[in-house]
Coordinates of C-alpha atoms and ligand atoms in Angstrom, one line a residue:
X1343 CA 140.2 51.9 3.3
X1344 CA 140.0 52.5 0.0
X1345 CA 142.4 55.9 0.1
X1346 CA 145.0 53.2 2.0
X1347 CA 144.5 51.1 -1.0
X1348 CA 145.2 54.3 -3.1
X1349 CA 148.4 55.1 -1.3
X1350 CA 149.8 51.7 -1.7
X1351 CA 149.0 51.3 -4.9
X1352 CA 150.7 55.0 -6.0
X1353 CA 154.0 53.7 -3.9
X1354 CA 153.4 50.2 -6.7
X1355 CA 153.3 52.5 -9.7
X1356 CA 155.9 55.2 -9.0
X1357 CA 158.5 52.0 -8.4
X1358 CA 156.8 49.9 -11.5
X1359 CA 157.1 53.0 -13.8
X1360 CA 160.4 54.9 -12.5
X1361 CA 159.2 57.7 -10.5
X1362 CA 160.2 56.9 -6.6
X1363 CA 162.4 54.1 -5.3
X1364 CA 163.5 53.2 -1.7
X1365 CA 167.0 54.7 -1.3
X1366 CA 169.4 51.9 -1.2
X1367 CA 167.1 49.4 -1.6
X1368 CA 169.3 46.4 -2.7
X1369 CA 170.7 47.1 1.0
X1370 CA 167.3 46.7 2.4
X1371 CA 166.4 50.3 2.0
X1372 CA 166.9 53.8 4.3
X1373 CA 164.1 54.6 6.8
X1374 CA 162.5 57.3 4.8
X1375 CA 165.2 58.4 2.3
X1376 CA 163.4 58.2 -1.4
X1377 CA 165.4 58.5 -4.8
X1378 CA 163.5 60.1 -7.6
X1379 CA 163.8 57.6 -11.2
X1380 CA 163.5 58.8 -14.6
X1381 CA 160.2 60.0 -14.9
X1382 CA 159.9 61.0 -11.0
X1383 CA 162.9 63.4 -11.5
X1384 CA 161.9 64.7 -14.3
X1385 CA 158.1 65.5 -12.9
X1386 CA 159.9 67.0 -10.1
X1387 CA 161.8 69.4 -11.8
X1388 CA 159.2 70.3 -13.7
X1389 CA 157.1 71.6 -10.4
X1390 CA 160.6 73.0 -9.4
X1391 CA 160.8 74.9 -12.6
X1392 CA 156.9 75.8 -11.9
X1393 CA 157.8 77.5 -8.9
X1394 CA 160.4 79.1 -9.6
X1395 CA 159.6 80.7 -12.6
X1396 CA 156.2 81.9 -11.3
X1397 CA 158.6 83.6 -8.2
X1398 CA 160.9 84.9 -9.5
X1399 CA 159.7 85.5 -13.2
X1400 CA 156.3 86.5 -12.7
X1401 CA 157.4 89.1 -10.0
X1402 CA 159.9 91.7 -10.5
X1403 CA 160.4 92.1 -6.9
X1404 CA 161.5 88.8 -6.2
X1405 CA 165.0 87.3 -6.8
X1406 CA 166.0 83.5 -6.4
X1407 CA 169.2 82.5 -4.4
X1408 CA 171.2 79.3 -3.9
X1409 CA 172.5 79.3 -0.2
X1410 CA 175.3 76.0 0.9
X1411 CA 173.4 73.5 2.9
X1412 CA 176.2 74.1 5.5
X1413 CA 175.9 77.3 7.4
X1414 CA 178.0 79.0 10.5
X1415 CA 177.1 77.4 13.3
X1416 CA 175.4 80.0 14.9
X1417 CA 173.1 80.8 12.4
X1418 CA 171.1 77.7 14.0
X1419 CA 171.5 79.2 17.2
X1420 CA 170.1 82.4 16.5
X1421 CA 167.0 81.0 14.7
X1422 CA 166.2 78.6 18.0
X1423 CA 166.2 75.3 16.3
X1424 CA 169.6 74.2 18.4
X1425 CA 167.1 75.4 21.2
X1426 CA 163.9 74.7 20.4
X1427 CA 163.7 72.5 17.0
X1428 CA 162.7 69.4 18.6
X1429 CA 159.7 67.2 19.9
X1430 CA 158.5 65.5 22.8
X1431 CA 159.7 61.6 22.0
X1432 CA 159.2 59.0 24.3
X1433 CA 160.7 55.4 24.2
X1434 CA 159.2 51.8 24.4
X1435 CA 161.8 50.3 26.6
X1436 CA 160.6 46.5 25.3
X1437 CA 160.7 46.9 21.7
X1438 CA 163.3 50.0 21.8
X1439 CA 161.0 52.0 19.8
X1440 CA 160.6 55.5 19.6
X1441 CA 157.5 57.4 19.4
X1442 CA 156.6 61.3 19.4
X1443 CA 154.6 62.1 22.0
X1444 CA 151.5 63.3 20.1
X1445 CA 151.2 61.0 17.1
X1446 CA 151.8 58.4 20.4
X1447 CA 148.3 60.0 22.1
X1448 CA 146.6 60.9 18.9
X1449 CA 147.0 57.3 17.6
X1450 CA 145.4 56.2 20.6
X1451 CA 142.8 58.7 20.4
X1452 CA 141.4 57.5 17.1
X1453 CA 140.2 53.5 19.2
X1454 CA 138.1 56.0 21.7
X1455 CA 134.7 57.5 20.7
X1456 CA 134.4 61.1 19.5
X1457 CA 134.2 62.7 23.3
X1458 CA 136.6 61.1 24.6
X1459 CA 139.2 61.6 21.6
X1460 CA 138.4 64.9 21.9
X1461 CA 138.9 65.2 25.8
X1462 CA 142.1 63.6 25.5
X1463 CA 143.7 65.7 22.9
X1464 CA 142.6 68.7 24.5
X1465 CA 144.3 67.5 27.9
X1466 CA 147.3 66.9 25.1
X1467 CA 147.2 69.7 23.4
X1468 CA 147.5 71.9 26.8
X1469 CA 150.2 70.0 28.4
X1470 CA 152.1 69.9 24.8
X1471 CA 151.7 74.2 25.2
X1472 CA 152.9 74.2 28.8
X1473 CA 156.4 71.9 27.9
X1474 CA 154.9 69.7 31.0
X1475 CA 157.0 66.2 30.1
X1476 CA 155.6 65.0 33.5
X1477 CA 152.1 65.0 32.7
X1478 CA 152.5 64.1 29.2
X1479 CA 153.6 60.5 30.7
X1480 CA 151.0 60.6 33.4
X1481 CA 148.5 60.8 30.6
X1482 CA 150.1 58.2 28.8
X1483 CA 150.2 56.0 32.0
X1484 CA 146.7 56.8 33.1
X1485 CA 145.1 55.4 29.7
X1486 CA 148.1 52.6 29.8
X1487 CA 148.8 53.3 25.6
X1488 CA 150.9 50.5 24.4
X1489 CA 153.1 50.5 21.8
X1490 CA 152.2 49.1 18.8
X1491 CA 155.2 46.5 18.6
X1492 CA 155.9 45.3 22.0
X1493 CA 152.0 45.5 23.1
X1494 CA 153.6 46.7 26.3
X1495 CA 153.2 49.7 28.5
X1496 CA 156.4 50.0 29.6
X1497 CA 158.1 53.6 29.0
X1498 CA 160.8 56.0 29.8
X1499 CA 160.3 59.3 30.5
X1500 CA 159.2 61.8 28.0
X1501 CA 162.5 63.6 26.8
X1502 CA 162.8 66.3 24.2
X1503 CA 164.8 65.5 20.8
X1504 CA 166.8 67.8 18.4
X1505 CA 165.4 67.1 14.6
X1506 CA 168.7 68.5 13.3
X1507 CA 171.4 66.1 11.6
X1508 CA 175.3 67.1 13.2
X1509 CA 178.2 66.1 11.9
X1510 CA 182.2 67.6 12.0
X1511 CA 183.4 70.0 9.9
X1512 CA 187.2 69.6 8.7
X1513 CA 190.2 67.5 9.6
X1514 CA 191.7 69.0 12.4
X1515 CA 190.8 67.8 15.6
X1516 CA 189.9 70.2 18.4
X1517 CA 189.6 69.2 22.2
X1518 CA 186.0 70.8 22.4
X1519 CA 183.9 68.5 19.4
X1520 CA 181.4 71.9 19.9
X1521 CA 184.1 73.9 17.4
X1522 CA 183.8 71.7 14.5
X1523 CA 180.2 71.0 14.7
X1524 CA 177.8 72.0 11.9
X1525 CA 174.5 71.1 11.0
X1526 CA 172.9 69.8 8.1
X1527 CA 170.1 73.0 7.3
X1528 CA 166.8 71.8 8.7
X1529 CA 165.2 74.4 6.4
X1530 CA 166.5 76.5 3.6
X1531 CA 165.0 79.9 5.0
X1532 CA 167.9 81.1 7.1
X1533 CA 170.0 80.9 3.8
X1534 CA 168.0 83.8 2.6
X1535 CA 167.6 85.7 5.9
X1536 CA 171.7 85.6 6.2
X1537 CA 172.0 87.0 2.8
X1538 CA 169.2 90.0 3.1
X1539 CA 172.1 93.0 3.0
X1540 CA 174.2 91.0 0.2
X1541 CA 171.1 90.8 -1.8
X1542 CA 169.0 94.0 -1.4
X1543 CA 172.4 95.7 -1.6
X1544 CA 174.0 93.9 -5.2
X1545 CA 170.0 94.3 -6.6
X1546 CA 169.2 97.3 -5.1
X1547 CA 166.4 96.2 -4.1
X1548 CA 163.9 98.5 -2.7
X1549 CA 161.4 96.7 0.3
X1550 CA 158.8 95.2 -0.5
X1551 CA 160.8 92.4 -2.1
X1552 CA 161.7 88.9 -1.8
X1553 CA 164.0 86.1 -2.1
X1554 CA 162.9 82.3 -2.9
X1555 CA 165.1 79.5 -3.0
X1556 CA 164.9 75.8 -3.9
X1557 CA 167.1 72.8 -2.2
X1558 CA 167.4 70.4 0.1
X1559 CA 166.7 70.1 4.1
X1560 CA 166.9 67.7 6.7
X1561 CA 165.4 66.5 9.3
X1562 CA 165.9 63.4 11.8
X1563 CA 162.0 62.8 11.7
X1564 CA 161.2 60.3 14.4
X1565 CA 157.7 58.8 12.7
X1566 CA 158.9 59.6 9.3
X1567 CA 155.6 57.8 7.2
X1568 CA 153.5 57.9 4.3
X1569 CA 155.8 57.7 1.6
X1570 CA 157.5 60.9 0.4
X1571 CA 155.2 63.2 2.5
X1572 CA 157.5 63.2 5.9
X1573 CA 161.0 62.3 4.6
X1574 CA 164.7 62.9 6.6
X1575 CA 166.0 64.5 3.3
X1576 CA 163.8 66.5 1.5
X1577 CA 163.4 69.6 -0.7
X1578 CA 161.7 72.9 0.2
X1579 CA 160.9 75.8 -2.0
X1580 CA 160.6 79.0 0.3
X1581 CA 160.4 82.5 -0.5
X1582 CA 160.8 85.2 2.5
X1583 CA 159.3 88.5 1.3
X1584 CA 160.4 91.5 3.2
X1585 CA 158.0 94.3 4.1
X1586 CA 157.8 97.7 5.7
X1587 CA 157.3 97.1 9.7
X1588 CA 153.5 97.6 9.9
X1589 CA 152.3 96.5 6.9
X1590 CA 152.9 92.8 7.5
X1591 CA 149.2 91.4 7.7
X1592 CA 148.4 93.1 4.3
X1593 CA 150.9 91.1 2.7
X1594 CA 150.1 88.0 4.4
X1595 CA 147.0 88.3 3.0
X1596 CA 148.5 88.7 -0.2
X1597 CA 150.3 86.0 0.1
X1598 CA 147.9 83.2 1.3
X1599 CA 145.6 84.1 -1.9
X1600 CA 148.8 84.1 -4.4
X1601 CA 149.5 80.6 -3.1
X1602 CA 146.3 79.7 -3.2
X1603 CA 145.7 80.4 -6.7
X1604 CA 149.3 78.8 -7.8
X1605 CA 148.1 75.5 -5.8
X1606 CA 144.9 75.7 -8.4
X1607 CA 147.2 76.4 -11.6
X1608 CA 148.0 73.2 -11.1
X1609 CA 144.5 71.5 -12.1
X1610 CA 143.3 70.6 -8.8
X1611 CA 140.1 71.7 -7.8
X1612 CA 139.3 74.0 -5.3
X1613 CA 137.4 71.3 -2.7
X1614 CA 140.9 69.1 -2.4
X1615 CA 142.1 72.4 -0.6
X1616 CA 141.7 74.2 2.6
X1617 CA 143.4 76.6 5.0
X1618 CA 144.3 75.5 8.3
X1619 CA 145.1 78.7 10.1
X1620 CA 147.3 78.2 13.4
X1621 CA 145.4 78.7 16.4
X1622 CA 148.5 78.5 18.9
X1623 CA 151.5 81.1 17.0
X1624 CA 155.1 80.1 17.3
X1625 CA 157.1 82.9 19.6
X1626 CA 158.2 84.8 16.5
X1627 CA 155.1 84.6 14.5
X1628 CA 151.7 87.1 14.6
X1629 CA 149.7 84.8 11.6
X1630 CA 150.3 81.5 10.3
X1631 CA 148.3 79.2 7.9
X1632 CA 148.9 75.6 6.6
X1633 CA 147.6 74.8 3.0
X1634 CA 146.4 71.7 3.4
X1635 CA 145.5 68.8 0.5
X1636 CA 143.3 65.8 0.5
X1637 CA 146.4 63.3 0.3
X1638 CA 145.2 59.2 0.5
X1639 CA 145.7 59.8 4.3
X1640 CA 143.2 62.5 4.5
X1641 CA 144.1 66.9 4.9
X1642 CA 147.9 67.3 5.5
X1643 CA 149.8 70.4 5.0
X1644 CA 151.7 71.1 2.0
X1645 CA 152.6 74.6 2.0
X1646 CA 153.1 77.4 5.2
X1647 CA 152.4 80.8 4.9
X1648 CA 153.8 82.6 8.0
X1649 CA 154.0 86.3 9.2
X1650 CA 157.6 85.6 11.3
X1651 CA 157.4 89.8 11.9
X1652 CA 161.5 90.6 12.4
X1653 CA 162.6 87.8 14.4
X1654 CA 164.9 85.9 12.0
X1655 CA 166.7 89.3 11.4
X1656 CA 166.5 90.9 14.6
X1657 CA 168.1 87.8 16.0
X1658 CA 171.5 87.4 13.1
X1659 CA 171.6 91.0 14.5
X1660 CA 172.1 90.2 17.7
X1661 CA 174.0 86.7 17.8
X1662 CA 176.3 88.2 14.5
X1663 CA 176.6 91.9 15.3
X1664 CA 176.4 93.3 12.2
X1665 CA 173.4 95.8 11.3
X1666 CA 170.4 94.1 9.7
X1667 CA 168.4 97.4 8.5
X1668 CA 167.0 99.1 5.5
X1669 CA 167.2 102.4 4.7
X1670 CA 163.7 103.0 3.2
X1671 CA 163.8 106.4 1.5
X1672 CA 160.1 106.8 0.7
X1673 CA 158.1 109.5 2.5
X1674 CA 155.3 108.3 5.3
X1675 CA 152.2 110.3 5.2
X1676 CA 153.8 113.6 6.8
X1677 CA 156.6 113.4 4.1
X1678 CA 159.0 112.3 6.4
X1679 CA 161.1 109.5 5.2
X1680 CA 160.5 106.3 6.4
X1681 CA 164.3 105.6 7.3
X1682 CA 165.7 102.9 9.3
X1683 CA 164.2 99.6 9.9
X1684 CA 164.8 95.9 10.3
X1685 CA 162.1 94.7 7.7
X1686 CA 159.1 92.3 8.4
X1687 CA 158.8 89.1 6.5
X1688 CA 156.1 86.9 5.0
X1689 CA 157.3 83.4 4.3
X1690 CA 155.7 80.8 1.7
X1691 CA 157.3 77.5 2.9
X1692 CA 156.2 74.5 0.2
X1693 CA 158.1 71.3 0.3
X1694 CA 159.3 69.7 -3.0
X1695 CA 158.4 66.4 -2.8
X1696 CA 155.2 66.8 -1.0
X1697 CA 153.9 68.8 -4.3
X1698 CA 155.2 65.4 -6.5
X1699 CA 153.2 63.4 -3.8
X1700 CA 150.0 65.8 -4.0
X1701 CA 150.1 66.6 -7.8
X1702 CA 150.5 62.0 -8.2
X1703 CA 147.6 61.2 -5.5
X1704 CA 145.7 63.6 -7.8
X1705 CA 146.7 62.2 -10.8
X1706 CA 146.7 58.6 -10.3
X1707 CA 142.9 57.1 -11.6
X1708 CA 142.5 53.2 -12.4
X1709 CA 140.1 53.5 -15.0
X1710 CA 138.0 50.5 -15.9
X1711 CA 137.5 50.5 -19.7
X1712 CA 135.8 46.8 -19.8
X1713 CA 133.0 46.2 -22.6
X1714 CA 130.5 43.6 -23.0
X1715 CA 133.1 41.7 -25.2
X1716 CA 135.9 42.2 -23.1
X1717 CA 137.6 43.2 -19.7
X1718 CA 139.6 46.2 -19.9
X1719 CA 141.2 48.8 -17.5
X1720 CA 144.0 50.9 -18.1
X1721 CA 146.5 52.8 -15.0
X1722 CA 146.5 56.5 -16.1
X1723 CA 148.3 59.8 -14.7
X1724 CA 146.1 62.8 -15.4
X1725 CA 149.2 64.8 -15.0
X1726 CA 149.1 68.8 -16.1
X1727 CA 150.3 68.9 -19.6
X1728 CA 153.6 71.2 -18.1
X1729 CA 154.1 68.8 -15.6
X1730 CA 154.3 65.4 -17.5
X1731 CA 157.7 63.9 -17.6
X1732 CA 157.2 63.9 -21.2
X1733 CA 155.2 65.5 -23.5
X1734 CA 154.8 63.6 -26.5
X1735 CA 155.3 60.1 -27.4
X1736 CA 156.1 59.4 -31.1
X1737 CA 155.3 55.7 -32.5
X1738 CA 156.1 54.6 -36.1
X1739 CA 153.2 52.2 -37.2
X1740 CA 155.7 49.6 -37.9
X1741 CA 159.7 49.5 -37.9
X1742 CA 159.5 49.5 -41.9
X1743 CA 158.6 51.2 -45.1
X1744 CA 160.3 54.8 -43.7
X1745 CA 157.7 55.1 -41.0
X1746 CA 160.7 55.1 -38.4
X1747 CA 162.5 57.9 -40.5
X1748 CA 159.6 60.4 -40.4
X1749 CA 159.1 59.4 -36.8
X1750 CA 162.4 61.0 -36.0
X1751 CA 162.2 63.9 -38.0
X1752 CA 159.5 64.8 -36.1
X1753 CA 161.4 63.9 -32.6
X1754 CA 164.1 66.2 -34.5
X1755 CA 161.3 69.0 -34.5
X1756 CA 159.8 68.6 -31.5
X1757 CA 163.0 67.6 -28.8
X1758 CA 164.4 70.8 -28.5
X1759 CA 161.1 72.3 -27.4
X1760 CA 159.5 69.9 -24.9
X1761 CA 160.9 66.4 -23.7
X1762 CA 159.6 63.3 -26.3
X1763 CA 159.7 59.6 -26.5
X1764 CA 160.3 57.4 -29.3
X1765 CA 159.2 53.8 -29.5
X1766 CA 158.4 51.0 -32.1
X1767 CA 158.2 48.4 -30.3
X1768 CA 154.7 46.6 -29.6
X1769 CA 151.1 47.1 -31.1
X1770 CA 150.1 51.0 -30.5
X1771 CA 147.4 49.8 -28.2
X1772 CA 150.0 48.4 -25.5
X1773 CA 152.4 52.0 -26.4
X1774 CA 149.5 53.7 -25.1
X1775 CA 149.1 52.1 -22.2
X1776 CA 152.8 52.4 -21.2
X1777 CA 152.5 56.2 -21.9
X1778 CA 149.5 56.8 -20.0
X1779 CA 151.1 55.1 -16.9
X1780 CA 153.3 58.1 -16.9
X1781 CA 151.0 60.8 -18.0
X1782 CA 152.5 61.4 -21.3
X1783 CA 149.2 63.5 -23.0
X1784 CA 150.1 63.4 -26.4
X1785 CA 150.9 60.3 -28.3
X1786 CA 151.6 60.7 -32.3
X1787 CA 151.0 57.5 -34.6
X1788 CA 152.9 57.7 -37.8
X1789 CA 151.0 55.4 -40.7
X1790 CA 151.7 54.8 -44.3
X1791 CA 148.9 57.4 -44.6
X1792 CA 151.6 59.7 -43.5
X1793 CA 153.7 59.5 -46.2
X1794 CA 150.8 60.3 -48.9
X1795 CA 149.2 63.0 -47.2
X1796 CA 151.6 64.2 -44.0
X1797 CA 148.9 63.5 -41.6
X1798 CA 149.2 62.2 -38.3
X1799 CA 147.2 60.7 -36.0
X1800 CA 147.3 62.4 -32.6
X1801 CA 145.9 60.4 -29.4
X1802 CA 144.9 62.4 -26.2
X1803 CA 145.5 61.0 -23.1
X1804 CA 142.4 61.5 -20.6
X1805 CA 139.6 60.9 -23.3
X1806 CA 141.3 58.6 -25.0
X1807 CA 140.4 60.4 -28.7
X1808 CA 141.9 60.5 -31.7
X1809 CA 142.5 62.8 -34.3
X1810 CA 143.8 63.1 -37.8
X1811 CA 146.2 66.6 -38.0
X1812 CA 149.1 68.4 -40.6
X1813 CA 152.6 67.1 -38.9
X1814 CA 153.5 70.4 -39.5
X1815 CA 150.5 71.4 -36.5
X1816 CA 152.8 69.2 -34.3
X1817 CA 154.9 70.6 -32.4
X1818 CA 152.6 74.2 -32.3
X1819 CA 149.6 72.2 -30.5
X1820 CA 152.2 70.8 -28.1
X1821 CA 153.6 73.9 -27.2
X1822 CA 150.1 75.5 -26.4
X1823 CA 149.5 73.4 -24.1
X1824 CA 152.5 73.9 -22.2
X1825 CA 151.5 77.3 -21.5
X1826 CA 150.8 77.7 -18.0
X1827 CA 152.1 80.3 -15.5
X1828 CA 150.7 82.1 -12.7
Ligands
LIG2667 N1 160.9 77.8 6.9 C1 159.7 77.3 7.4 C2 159.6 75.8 7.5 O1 160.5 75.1 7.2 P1 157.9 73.9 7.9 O2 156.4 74.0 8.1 O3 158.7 73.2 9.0 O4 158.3 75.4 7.7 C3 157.7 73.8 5.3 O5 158.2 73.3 6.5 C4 157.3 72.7 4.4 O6 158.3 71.8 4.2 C5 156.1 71.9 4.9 O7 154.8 72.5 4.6 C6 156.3 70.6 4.1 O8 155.7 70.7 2.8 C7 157.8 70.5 3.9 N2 158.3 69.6 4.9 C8 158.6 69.8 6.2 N3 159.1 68.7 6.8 C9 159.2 67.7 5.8 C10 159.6 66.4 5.8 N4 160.1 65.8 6.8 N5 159.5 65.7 4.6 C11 159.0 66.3 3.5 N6 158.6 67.6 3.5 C12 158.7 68.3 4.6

């Protein structure tokens, strides 16, 4: 109860303080489609920037693309999600609702005791492996689950449902709608894998290596929920790292601790984390693990880590007919060159706005700072200093006496380094607060001591102390702090 309380009031702050909004909203909002404000698009690039500096910076052997959202046709077909990118959905024929199949069971799992749950989701889970539609409604009729609006138990049939967006493509109008359709990208990963040759060939690039990307994705969600975790337009960062056939567990090994550890660069304790590791393997995949965080509604995945072996590039050799291999020149253990092969890949798969969601929940503390005199409590966001929207926050005592004009000198010395804020408006006490509702972690307090001594008072954020430094020690201190990188 109190994590629901949590995750309504984060949804309160990021709209109070400019991080999320509803899309649309003055039309009544789109069913989950979020815009990111001020300070939520700034915190956003910041994790962006994170990622992709500790890719494609931090490792030589990894270069960063950016692939259209619109892609051939056929590139969906050849990765299976025209085929096989949808859910079991079934509709409420009273209240016209539509639910998937297992959030439908699962829901209705959580009102039985622990046996039972667990006797029905099993019976779920193996009916959900074995595509049987028939007995997914039998189970649903046989423990008459009712939908949560109509309190009825009146269903169709269970039907599957494409999760990708279509729409036309040009103005010309053919007889067959099939020739102009194209997709909105469901994920950004078949970007890269269409682009392996025009990549390893313009960086020579010698296997292993990788290619990460950043951008947008879309899905038609049906139970699209808890805030920006499940959205219809979203942001993934993905990297696909491409190794020597044979060698593909070693690197997914690699890879899950790599993540792991950038997950923890990020100030969150190792407990909030765990691996889930995929008991039932997509077709294409030989190991797959989740990175789950403690959200408000309990362990979700952030982050995939997945061995996909060749299939992506196997498959845009078949459906494209052009030659996906490698030439790998290095010499096996008999000195006999390695030679042609379609590589292996190991894919980290994080999504955007899931990391602004995770890196908030972990932020967010209401802190009750009442004293015997008075009550007190103050909304603050713990953020990482490199993650902050801003960095520092620079108040002039009063509007008067020059305070203001050494106040901006300093935003002049500080604003091409890191992002900083200027107010004088208010008592410092309230500036504070308005600064720690958006993490800000240094605040600097000019005074009329200032201007005999060129001291400044510097406030932290989390402890709240204060402390008299050089102005000169500024802008140095900030910028230490900042240093982070994987
Ligand atoms: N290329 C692999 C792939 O797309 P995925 O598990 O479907 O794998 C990867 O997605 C990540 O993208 C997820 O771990 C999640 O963080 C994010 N993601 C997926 N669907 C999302 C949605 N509807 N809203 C927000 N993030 C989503």
């Amino acid at each position: 109860m109190a994590n629901e309380h949590k995750l309504q009031d984060i949804i309160a702050h990021c709209k109070e303080y400019g991080f999320v909004f509803q899309s649309s909203e003055i039309y009544d909002g789109l069913s989950a489609v979020y815009d990111y404000g001020q300070y939520g698009a700034e915190l956003k690039r910041n994790i962006r920037d994170y990622w992709w500096r500790s890719m494609t910076q931090m490792h030589d052997n990894i270069v960063g693309i950016d692939a259209a959202i619109f892609m051939h046709p056929t590139v969906w077909k050849a990765s299976g999600h025209v085929d096989n990118f949808s859910d079991p959905m079934i509709d409420n024929k009273d209240s016209k609702k539509r639910y998937r199949v297992d959030h439908l069971i699962e829901g209705f799992a959580e009102t039985l005791d622990t046996d039972a749950a667990a006797a029905l989701l099993a019976e779920m889970e193996a009916l959900l492996a074995a595509d049987n539609f028939t007995g997914l409604k039998q189970l649903i009729d046989d423990h008459k689950i009712k939908c949560a609006v109509s309190g009825t138990a009146n269903w169709t049939d269970v039907r599957q449902f494409n999760l990708m967006f279509e729409t036309e493509f040009g103005a010309v109008a053919s007889d067959n709608p099939e020739d102009n359709k194209v997709y909105l990208r469901p994920e950004t990963a078949q970007g890269i894998f269409v682009n392996f040759l025009n990549v390893q060939k313009s960086g020579r690039m010698k296997v292993p290596f990788g290619i990460a990307q950043t951008g947008k994705a879309f899905r038609n969600e049906i139970v699209a929920r808890g805030f920006i975790f499940r959205m219809r337009e979203f942001e993934q960062m993905e990297m696909q790292f491409f190794v020597r056939p044979g060698t593909q567990q070693q690197w997914y090994a690699y890879w899950k601790e790599a993540r792991m550890k950038w997950h923890l660069s990020l100030g969150i304790a190792a407990d909030r984390y765990r691996f889930h590791d995929h008991v039932k393997l997509a077709h294409y995949a030989d190991a797959a693990c989740d990175i789950e965080y403690d959200f408000p509604m309990g362990f979700k995945e952030v982050e995939g880590i997945h061995s996909r072996t060749d299939f992506d590039l196997k498959s845009h050799q078949e459906f494209s007919r052009k030659k996906m291999q490698y030439f790998d020149a290095d010499l096996d253990e008999n000195g006999k060159a390695f030679g042609n092969y379609i590589p292996y890949v190991v894919e980290t798969s994080i999504g955007l706005d899931r990391t602004v969601m995770m890196v908030l929940s972990e932020a967010y503390e209401l802190q009750d700072l009442s004293t015997e005199e008075k009550k007190d409590d103050r909304v603050v966001l713990k953020l990482p200093a490199f993650l902050a929207p801003v960095k520092l926050a620079v108040f002039p005592l009063t509007k008067k006496d020059g305070l203001p004009e050494l106040a901006q000198e300093l935003m002049n010395e500080c604003r091409p380094h890191f992002k900083c804020f200027y107010e004088e408006k208010d008592a410092i006490g309230k500036r504070y607060r308005r600064q720690d509702a958006i993490g800000t972690p240094f605040c600097v307090t000019i005074d009329h001591q200032t201007k005999d001594d060129q001291t400044v008072t510097i406030r932290y954020r989390d402890s709240m102390e204060q402390e008299r430094i050089h102005i000169s020690e500024v802008k140095a201190k900030i910028n230490k702090a900042l240093q982070v990188l994987v």
